[in-house]
């Protein structure tokens, strides 16, 4: 194995950098997935995953990327119209999935970088009958953090389910499934949880799964009712990506050792440091750089930073790359205008310093 000192060079907002210890855990041998050995593994994983969602509910583990669990949510939702809160590429994807699953969809769209306002949501929910809303917690394309607790409460005041994508939120941004009385939260393995891509996780409330049981057209592979039934037996409906289960088991131990609250605080500190750097480097170079999400609504896990118009992201990130550091281009329609720093997963204020130093060096030259 190469030495662990190589950690701290890769700052994409997904996939995120994976520690050597996690990579090593994946070298464990195959086991039968119908049998006590796997059931024990699944149970240990549950013990590691439930605290991450702050729930007593089972955590469904899907051997798919996170988009699969977005589709599972839509397919499980009772018949009726869905209101999709859109403020970036991933929230747009949620709306797109709802449409392609033949749902009637309305969009409550705000500018990329912005978050959704409760009074406006209240108005929309009062105007028309919906069964569910979709919302993205940490919009990875823009770095905006929605107040999913307030949004969920608002939905509930109108008797509407709230389906939450917390793919780049969970494990880095505060979320409390049980205490906040949430209906559905999904996440992926390759963002703030910092294991390789290929697994997704979701928790559904008992009442959401109960209602899903009566909903037809849930499909086969992404059927929450089936996932729920199998999870109760510590199994998965189809062959699990065992290697990634090993990785998650290892990572859950590290997260428990650090403490989830401490992990949230570490992410908040990384975001604050990035914001502080941004102000200083803008002053120093006279270049107009800005986080596109307003203060107070910035994700602790990802910053999306607008570049001066004469510096396309592709040029900037290539120059940063020459200094041994990977940062992300913008996403979707912001691809060239912004760059993104993923300060999530196992990164720390110390590793972020190296990233910021490389970015500074490019901006000064
Ligand atoms: C990465 C991401 C997704 C999609 O995840 P995949 O694992 O690529 O399917 C969805 N939503 C958000 C907010 C994301 O960051």
CSV table of C-alpha atoms and ligand atoms in Angstrom, one decimal:
chain,number,residue,atom,x,y,z
A,1,UNK,CA,0.0,0.0,0.0
A,2,UNK,CA,1.2,3.5,-0.7
A,3,UNK,CA,1.6,5.5,2.5
A,4,UNK,CA,-1.4,7.4,4.0
A,5,UNK,CA,0.4,10.7,3.5
A,6,UNK,CA,-1.1,10.9,0.0
A,7,UNK,CA,-4.4,11.7,1.6
A,8,UNK,CA,-5.5,15.3,1.1
A,9,UNK,CA,-5.2,16.0,-2.6
A,10,UNK,CA,-8.7,15.2,-4.0
A,11,UNK,CA,-11.5,17.7,-3.4
A,12,UNK,CA,-14.2,16.8,-5.8
A,13,UNK,CA,-17.7,17.2,-4.4
A,14,UNK,CA,-18.2,13.5,-5.1
A,15,UNK,CA,-16.7,11.1,-5.4
A,16,UNK,CA,-14.7,12.2,-2.4
A,17,UNK,CA,-11.3,11.1,-1.3
A,18,UNK,CA,-11.2,7.6,0.3
A,19,UNK,CA,-8.7,6.8,3.1
A,20,UNK,CA,-6.4,3.8,2.8
A,21,UNK,CA,-8.0,2.0,5.7
A,22,UNK,CA,-11.3,2.0,3.9
A,23,UNK,CA,-9.7,0.7,0.7
A,24,UNK,CA,-8.0,-2.0,2.7
A,25,UNK,CA,-11.3,-3.1,4.3
A,26,UNK,CA,-12.6,-3.9,0.9
A,27,UNK,CA,-10.1,-6.6,0.4
A,28,UNK,CA,-12.0,-9.0,2.6
A,29,UNK,CA,-13.2,-12.2,1.0
A,30,UNK,CA,-16.6,-12.9,-0.5
A,31,UNK,CA,-19.3,-14.5,1.7
A,32,UNK,CA,-22.7,-16.0,0.7
A,33,UNK,CA,-25.3,-13.3,0.9
A,34,UNK,CA,-28.0,-15.7,2.0
A,35,UNK,CA,-26.7,-16.8,5.3
A,36,UNK,CA,-25.8,-15.9,8.9
A,37,UNK,CA,-22.4,-14.3,8.0
A,38,UNK,CA,-24.0,-11.7,5.8
A,39,UNK,CA,-26.9,-11.2,8.2
A,40,UNK,CA,-24.4,-10.4,10.9
A,41,UNK,CA,-22.6,-8.0,8.6
A,42,UNK,CA,-25.9,-6.3,7.7
A,43,UNK,CA,-26.9,-6.0,11.3
A,44,UNK,CA,-23.5,-4.4,12.2
A,45,UNK,CA,-24.0,-2.0,9.4
A,46,UNK,CA,-27.4,-1.1,10.7
A,47,UNK,CA,-25.9,-0.3,14.1
A,48,UNK,CA,-23.4,2.0,12.3
A,49,UNK,CA,-25.9,3.6,9.9
A,50,UNK,CA,-28.9,4.3,12.2
A,51,UNK,CA,-27.0,6.9,14.3
A,52,UNK,CA,-25.9,8.7,11.0
A,53,UNK,CA,-29.6,9.3,10.2
A,54,UNK,CA,-30.4,9.7,13.9
A,55,UNK,CA,-33.1,7.1,13.6
A,56,UNK,CA,-34.4,3.9,15.1
A,57,UNK,CA,-35.8,2.9,11.7
A,58,UNK,CA,-34.1,0.4,9.5
A,59,UNK,CA,-31.7,1.9,6.9
A,60,UNK,CA,-32.2,0.5,3.4
A,61,UNK,CA,-28.9,-0.3,1.6
A,62,UNK,CA,-29.1,-0.3,-2.1
A,63,UNK,CA,-26.3,-1.5,-4.4
A,64,UNK,CA,-26.9,1.4,-6.7
A,65,UNK,CA,-25.8,5.0,-6.9
A,66,UNK,CA,-28.0,7.5,-5.1
A,67,UNK,CA,-30.2,8.3,-8.0
A,68,UNK,CA,-31.7,4.8,-7.5
A,69,UNK,CA,-33.0,5.8,-4.1
A,70,UNK,CA,-34.5,9.0,-5.6
A,71,UNK,CA,-36.5,6.9,-8.0
A,72,UNK,CA,-37.5,4.5,-5.2
A,73,UNK,CA,-39.0,7.5,-3.3
A,74,UNK,CA,-41.0,8.7,-6.3
A,75,UNK,CA,-42.3,5.2,-7.1
A,76,UNK,CA,-43.3,4.6,-3.4
A,77,UNK,CA,-45.2,7.9,-3.2
A,78,UNK,CA,-49.0,7.6,-3.2
A,79,UNK,CA,-50.8,8.5,-6.4
A,80,UNK,CA,-51.2,12.2,-7.0
A,81,UNK,CA,-49.3,15.3,-7.9
A,82,UNK,CA,-45.8,16.0,-6.8
A,83,UNK,CA,-44.3,19.4,-6.1
A,84,UNK,CA,-40.5,19.5,-6.8
A,85,UNK,CA,-38.4,22.2,-5.2
A,86,UNK,CA,-35.7,23.0,-7.7
A,87,UNK,CA,-32.6,25.1,-7.1
A,88,UNK,CA,-29.9,23.3,-9.0
A,89,UNK,CA,-29.0,20.2,-11.1
A,90,UNK,CA,-29.8,17.5,-8.5
A,91,UNK,CA,-33.1,18.9,-7.4
A,92,UNK,CA,-33.9,19.2,-11.2
A,93,UNK,CA,-33.0,15.5,-11.5
A,94,UNK,CA,-35.5,14.7,-8.8
A,95,UNK,CA,-38.2,16.5,-10.8
A,96,UNK,CA,-37.1,14.8,-14.0
A,97,UNK,CA,-37.3,11.4,-12.3
A,98,UNK,CA,-40.8,12.2,-11.1
A,99,UNK,CA,-41.9,13.2,-14.6
A,100,UNK,CA,-40.3,10.2,-16.2
A,101,UNK,CA,-42.1,8.0,-13.7
A,102,UNK,CA,-45.3,9.4,-15.2
A,103,UNK,CA,-46.1,11.7,-12.3
A,104,UNK,CA,-47.9,15.0,-12.5
A,105,UNK,CA,-45.2,17.4,-11.5
A,106,UNK,CA,-45.1,21.1,-10.6
A,107,UNK,CA,-41.8,22.8,-9.9
A,108,UNK,CA,-41.2,25.5,-7.3
A,109,UNK,CA,-38.0,26.8,-8.9
A,110,UNK,CA,-35.7,29.4,-7.4
A,111,UNK,CA,-32.4,30.7,-8.9
A,112,UNK,CA,-29.4,28.4,-8.7
A,113,UNK,CA,-27.5,29.2,-5.5
A,114,UNK,CA,-30.7,30.2,-3.6
A,115,UNK,CA,-32.8,28.2,-1.2
A,116,UNK,CA,-36.6,27.8,-0.9
A,117,UNK,CA,-38.6,30.1,1.2
A,118,UNK,CA,-41.2,28.8,3.6
A,119,UNK,CA,-43.9,31.4,3.0
A,120,UNK,CA,-43.7,30.8,-0.8
A,121,UNK,CA,-43.9,27.0,-0.2
A,122,UNK,CA,-46.8,27.5,2.1
A,123,UNK,CA,-48.6,29.4,-0.7
A,124,UNK,CA,-48.0,26.8,-3.3
A,125,UNK,CA,-49.2,24.0,-1.0
A,126,UNK,CA,-52.3,25.9,-0.2
A,127,UNK,CA,-53.1,26.6,-3.9
A,128,UNK,CA,-53.1,23.0,-5.1
A,129,UNK,CA,-53.4,19.5,-3.8
A,130,UNK,CA,-50.1,17.5,-3.7
A,131,UNK,CA,-49.2,14.1,-2.2
A,132,UNK,CA,-45.5,14.8,-1.9
A,133,UNK,CA,-42.8,17.4,-2.3
A,134,UNK,CA,-39.2,16.6,-3.2
A,135,UNK,CA,-36.3,18.7,-1.9
A,136,UNK,CA,-32.5,18.6,-1.9
A,137,UNK,CA,-30.8,19.3,1.4
A,138,UNK,CA,-27.3,20.2,0.2
A,139,UNK,CA,-27.5,21.1,-3.5
A,140,UNK,CA,-24.1,19.8,-4.7
A,141,UNK,CA,-24.3,21.8,-7.9
A,142,UNK,CA,-24.5,25.1,-6.1
A,143,UNK,CA,-23.5,24.6,-2.5
A,144,UNK,CA,-26.9,25.9,-1.2
A,145,UNK,CA,-28.2,24.3,2.0
A,146,UNK,CA,-32.0,24.0,2.3
A,147,UNK,CA,-33.6,24.1,5.7
A,148,UNK,CA,-35.2,20.6,5.3
A,149,UNK,CA,-36.6,20.6,8.8
A,150,UNK,CA,-38.7,23.7,8.2
A,151,UNK,CA,-39.6,22.6,4.7
A,152,UNK,CA,-40.7,19.2,6.0
A,153,UNK,CA,-42.8,20.8,8.8
A,154,UNK,CA,-44.4,23.1,6.2
A,155,UNK,CA,-45.3,20.1,4.0
A,156,UNK,CA,-46.8,18.3,7.0
A,157,UNK,CA,-49.0,21.2,7.9
A,158,UNK,CA,-50.6,20.6,4.5
A,159,UNK,CA,-50.7,16.8,4.9
A,160,UNK,CA,-48.0,16.4,2.3
A,161,UNK,CA,-45.1,14.0,2.4
A,162,UNK,CA,-41.5,15.4,2.2
A,163,UNK,CA,-38.9,13.4,0.2
A,164,UNK,CA,-35.4,14.5,1.0
A,165,UNK,CA,-32.2,14.0,-1.0
A,166,UNK,CA,-29.4,14.5,1.5
A,167,UNK,CA,-26.7,12.9,-0.8
A,168,UNK,CA,-24.0,15.5,0.0
A,169,UNK,CA,-25.6,16.4,3.3
A,170,UNK,CA,-25.8,13.3,5.4
A,171,UNK,CA,-22.8,12.8,7.6
A,172,UNK,CA,-21.6,16.4,7.1
A,173,UNK,CA,-24.7,18.6,7.7
A,174,UNK,CA,-27.1,18.2,10.7
A,175,UNK,CA,-30.0,16.0,10.1
A,176,UNK,CA,-32.2,14.2,12.7
A,177,UNK,CA,-34.6,11.8,11.1
A,178,UNK,CA,-36.7,10.8,14.1
A,179,UNK,CA,-36.6,14.1,16.1
A,180,UNK,CA,-37.5,16.1,13.0
A,181,UNK,CA,-40.3,13.6,12.2
A,182,UNK,CA,-39.0,13.2,8.6
A,183,UNK,CA,-40.7,10.9,6.0
A,184,UNK,CA,-37.9,9.9,3.7
A,185,UNK,CA,-34.2,10.7,3.5
A,186,UNK,CA,-31.7,9.2,1.0
A,187,UNK,CA,-28.0,9.5,0.6
A,188,UNK,CA,-25.1,8.0,-1.3
A,189,UNK,CA,-21.8,6.4,-0.4
A,190,UNK,CA,-19.4,8.7,-2.3
A,191,UNK,CA,-20.1,12.1,-0.8
A,192,UNK,CA,-19.9,13.1,2.9
A,193,UNK,CA,-19.7,9.5,3.9
A,194,UNK,CA,-16.4,9.2,1.9
A,195,UNK,CA,-16.5,5.6,0.8
A,196,UNK,CA,-16.3,4.7,-2.9
A,197,UNK,CA,-19.4,5.1,-5.2
A,198,UNK,CA,-21.9,2.3,-5.6
A,199,UNK,CA,-24.1,2.2,-2.5
A,200,UNK,CA,-27.0,4.3,-1.5
A,201,UNK,CA,-28.9,4.5,1.8
A,202,UNK,CA,-32.4,5.6,2.7
A,203,UNK,CA,-34.7,5.7,5.7
A,204,UNK,CA,-38.5,5.9,5.4
A,205,UNK,CA,-41.0,6.5,8.1
A,206,UNK,CA,-43.3,3.7,9.1
A,207,UNK,CA,-46.2,5.6,7.7
A,208,UNK,CA,-44.6,6.2,4.4
A,209,UNK,CA,-43.7,2.6,3.9
A,210,UNK,CA,-47.2,1.6,5.1
A,211,UNK,CA,-48.8,3.9,2.5
A,212,UNK,CA,-46.4,2.7,-0.2
A,213,UNK,CA,-47.6,-0.9,0.4
A,214,UNK,CA,-51.0,0.2,-1.1
A,215,UNK,CA,-49.4,2.0,-4.0
A,216,UNK,CA,-49.2,0.1,-7.3
A,217,UNK,CA,-46.4,0.6,-10.0
A,218,UNK,CA,-43.6,0.6,-7.5
A,219,UNK,CA,-41.4,-1.4,-9.8
A,220,UNK,CA,-39.2,-4.3,-8.8
A,221,UNK,CA,-35.6,-3.2,-8.2
A,222,UNK,CA,-36.3,0.0,-6.3
A,223,UNK,CA,-39.3,-1.1,-4.3
A,224,UNK,CA,-39.1,0.3,-0.8
A,225,UNK,CA,-41.7,-2.1,0.6
A,226,UNK,CA,-39.5,-5.0,-0.5
A,227,UNK,CA,-36.3,-3.3,0.9
A,228,UNK,CA,-38.1,-2.8,4.1
A,229,UNK,CA,-39.2,-6.5,4.4
A,230,UNK,CA,-35.7,-7.7,3.6
A,231,UNK,CA,-34.0,-5.2,5.9
A,232,UNK,CA,-36.0,-6.7,8.8
A,233,UNK,CA,-34.4,-10.0,8.1
A,234,UNK,CA,-31.0,-8.4,7.8
A,235,UNK,CA,-31.0,-9.1,4.1
A,236,UNK,CA,-31.2,-7.3,0.7
A,237,UNK,CA,-33.6,-8.2,-2.0
A,238,UNK,CA,-30.8,-8.9,-4.6
A,239,UNK,CA,-27.0,-9.5,-4.5
A,240,UNK,CA,-25.4,-6.8,-2.3
A,241,UNK,CA,-22.1,-5.1,-3.3
A,242,UNK,CA,-20.3,-6.9,-0.5
A,243,UNK,CA,-17.0,-5.0,-1.0
A,244,UNK,CA,-18.7,-1.7,-0.4
A,245,UNK,CA,-20.5,-3.1,2.7
A,246,UNK,CA,-17.1,-3.8,4.1
A,247,UNK,CA,-16.0,-0.3,3.3
A,248,UNK,CA,-19.1,1.2,5.0
A,249,UNK,CA,-18.7,-1.0,8.1
A,250,UNK,CA,-15.2,0.3,8.5
A,251,UNK,CA,-16.2,3.9,7.9
A,252,UNK,CA,-19.1,3.7,10.3
A,253,UNK,CA,-16.6,2.7,13.0
A,254,UNK,CA,-14.5,5.8,12.3
A,255,UNK,CA,-17.6,8.1,12.3
A,256,UNK,CA,-18.7,6.6,15.6
A,257,UNK,CA,-15.3,7.2,17.1
A,258,UNK,CA,-15.2,10.8,16.0
A,259,UNK,CA,-18.9,11.4,17.0
A,260,UNK,CA,-21.5,12.6,14.5
A,261,UNK,CA,-21.8,16.0,16.2
A,262,UNK,CA,-18.0,16.5,16.0
A,263,UNK,CA,-18.2,15.5,12.4
A,264,UNK,CA,-20.9,18.1,11.6
A,265,UNK,CA,-18.7,20.7,13.4
A,266,UNK,CA,-15.6,19.7,11.4
A,267,UNK,CA,-17.6,20.3,8.2
A,268,UNK,CA,-18.9,23.6,9.4
A,269,UNK,CA,-15.3,24.6,10.2
A,270,UNK,CA,-14.1,23.6,6.7
A,271,UNK,CA,-16.9,25.6,5.1
A,272,UNK,CA,-16.1,28.6,7.3
A,273,UNK,CA,-12.4,28.4,6.5
A,274,UNK,CA,-13.2,28.3,2.8
A,275,UNK,CA,-15.4,31.3,3.1
A,276,UNK,CA,-12.7,33.2,5.0
A,277,UNK,CA,-10.1,32.3,2.3
A,278,UNK,CA,-12.5,33.5,-0.4
A,279,UNK,CA,-12.8,36.9,1.2
A,280,UNK,CA,-9.1,37.2,1.7
A,281,UNK,CA,-8.0,36.1,-1.8
A,282,UNK,CA,-10.6,38.3,-3.5
A,283,UNK,CA,-9.2,41.3,-1.5
A,284,UNK,CA,-5.6,40.4,-2.2
A,285,UNK,CA,-5.9,39.8,-5.9
A,286,UNK,CA,-8.7,42.2,-6.7
A,287,UNK,CA,-10.4,39.3,-8.5
A,288,UNK,CA,-14.2,39.0,-8.2
A,289,UNK,CA,-14.8,35.6,-6.6
A,290,UNK,CA,-17.9,34.8,-4.7
A,291,UNK,CA,-19.7,31.9,-3.2
A,292,UNK,CA,-23.0,31.7,-5.2
A,293,UNK,CA,-25.0,30.6,-2.1
A,294,UNK,CA,-25.8,33.4,0.3
A,295,UNK,CA,-24.3,33.5,3.8
A,296,UNK,CA,-26.6,31.5,6.2
A,297,UNK,CA,-27.6,29.1,3.4
A,298,UNK,CA,-24.1,27.7,2.5
A,299,UNK,CA,-23.6,24.0,2.7
A,300,UNK,CA,-21.0,22.8,5.1
A,301,UNK,CA,-19.9,20.2,2.6
A,302,UNK,CA,-19.4,22.0,-0.7
A,303,UNK,CA,-18.6,25.5,-1.9
A,304,UNK,CA,-19.5,26.7,-5.4
A,305,UNK,CA,-17.4,29.7,-6.2
A,306,UNK,CA,-18.0,32.1,-9.1
A,307,UNK,CA,-14.9,32.9,-11.1
A,308,UNK,CA,-14.1,36.1,-12.9
A,309,UNK,CA,-15.5,36.0,-16.4
A,310,UNK,CA,-12.1,35.9,-18.0
A,311,UNK,CA,-11.1,32.8,-16.1
A,312,UNK,CA,-13.1,29.7,-17.2
A,313,UNK,CA,-13.4,26.9,-14.6
A,314,UNK,CA,-11.8,24.4,-17.0
A,315,UNK,CA,-8.6,26.5,-17.1
A,316,UNK,CA,-8.6,27.2,-13.4
A,317,UNK,CA,-9.1,23.6,-12.3
A,318,UNK,CA,-6.4,22.4,-14.8
A,319,UNK,CA,-4.0,24.9,-13.3
A,320,UNK,CA,-4.9,23.7,-9.8
A,321,UNK,CA,-4.4,20.2,-11.0
A,322,UNK,CA,-0.8,21.0,-12.1
A,323,UNK,CA,-0.2,21.8,-8.4
A,324,UNK,CA,-1.3,18.3,-7.4
A,325,UNK,CA,-4.8,19.2,-6.2
A,326,UNK,CA,-8.1,18.2,-7.7
A,327,UNK,CA,-11.1,20.5,-7.4
A,328,UNK,CA,-14.3,20.3,-9.4
A,329,UNK,CA,-15.6,22.3,-12.3
A,330,UNK,CA,-19.0,23.8,-12.0
A,331,UNK,CA,-22.0,21.6,-12.6
A,332,UNK,CA,-24.6,21.8,-15.4
A,333,UNK,CA,-25.2,25.4,-16.5
A,334,UNK,CA,-22.6,26.6,-14.1
A,335,UNK,CA,-19.9,24.3,-15.5
A,336,UNK,CA,-17.5,27.1,-16.8
A,337,UNK,CA,-18.6,30.0,-14.6
A,338,UNK,CA,-17.9,28.4,-11.2
A,339,UNK,CA,-15.6,25.8,-9.6
A,340,UNK,CA,-16.5,23.6,-6.6
A,341,UNK,CA,-14.5,22.5,-3.6
A,342,UNK,CA,-15.8,19.4,-1.9
A,343,UNK,CA,-14.8,20.0,1.8
A,344,UNK,CA,-16.5,16.9,3.0
A,345,UNK,CA,-16.0,13.3,4.1
A,346,UNK,CA,-12.6,12.7,5.8
A,347,UNK,CA,-11.1,16.1,4.9
A,348,UNK,CA,-10.1,18.4,7.7
A,349,UNK,CA,-9.3,22.1,8.1
A,350,UNK,CA,-5.6,21.0,7.6
A,351,UNK,CA,-6.2,19.1,4.3
A,352,UNK,CA,-8.4,22.0,3.1
A,353,UNK,CA,-5.5,24.4,3.7
A,354,UNK,CA,-3.5,22.6,0.9
A,355,UNK,CA,-6.4,22.9,-1.5
A,356,UNK,CA,-6.8,26.6,-0.7
A,357,UNK,CA,-3.1,27.2,-1.1
A,358,UNK,CA,-3.1,25.6,-4.6
A,359,UNK,CA,-6.2,27.7,-5.6
A,360,UNK,CA,-4.4,30.9,-4.2
A,361,UNK,CA,-1.3,30.1,-6.2
A,362,UNK,CA,-3.3,29.9,-9.4
A,363,UNK,CA,-5.3,33.1,-8.7
A,364,UNK,CA,-2.1,35.0,-7.9
A,365,UNK,CA,-0.4,34.0,-11.1
B,1,LIG,C1,-24.3,13.1,-6.3
B,1,LIG,C2,-25.7,13.5,-6.0
B,1,LIG,C3,-26.8,12.8,-6.5
B,1,LIG,C4,-26.6,11.6,-7.5
B,1,LIG,O1,-26.0,10.6,-6.9
B,1,LIG,P1,-25.4,9.4,-7.8
B,1,LIG,O2,-24.8,8.6,-6.8
B,1,LIG,O3,-24.6,9.9,-8.9
B,1,LIG,O4,-26.6,8.7,-8.4
B,1,LIG,C5,-28.1,13.2,-6.2
B,1,LIG,N1,-28.3,14.2,-5.4
B,1,LIG,C6,-27.3,15.0,-4.9
B,1,LIG,C7,-27.6,16.2,-4.0
B,1,LIG,C8,-25.9,14.6,-5.2
B,1,LIG,O5,-24.9,15.4,-4.7
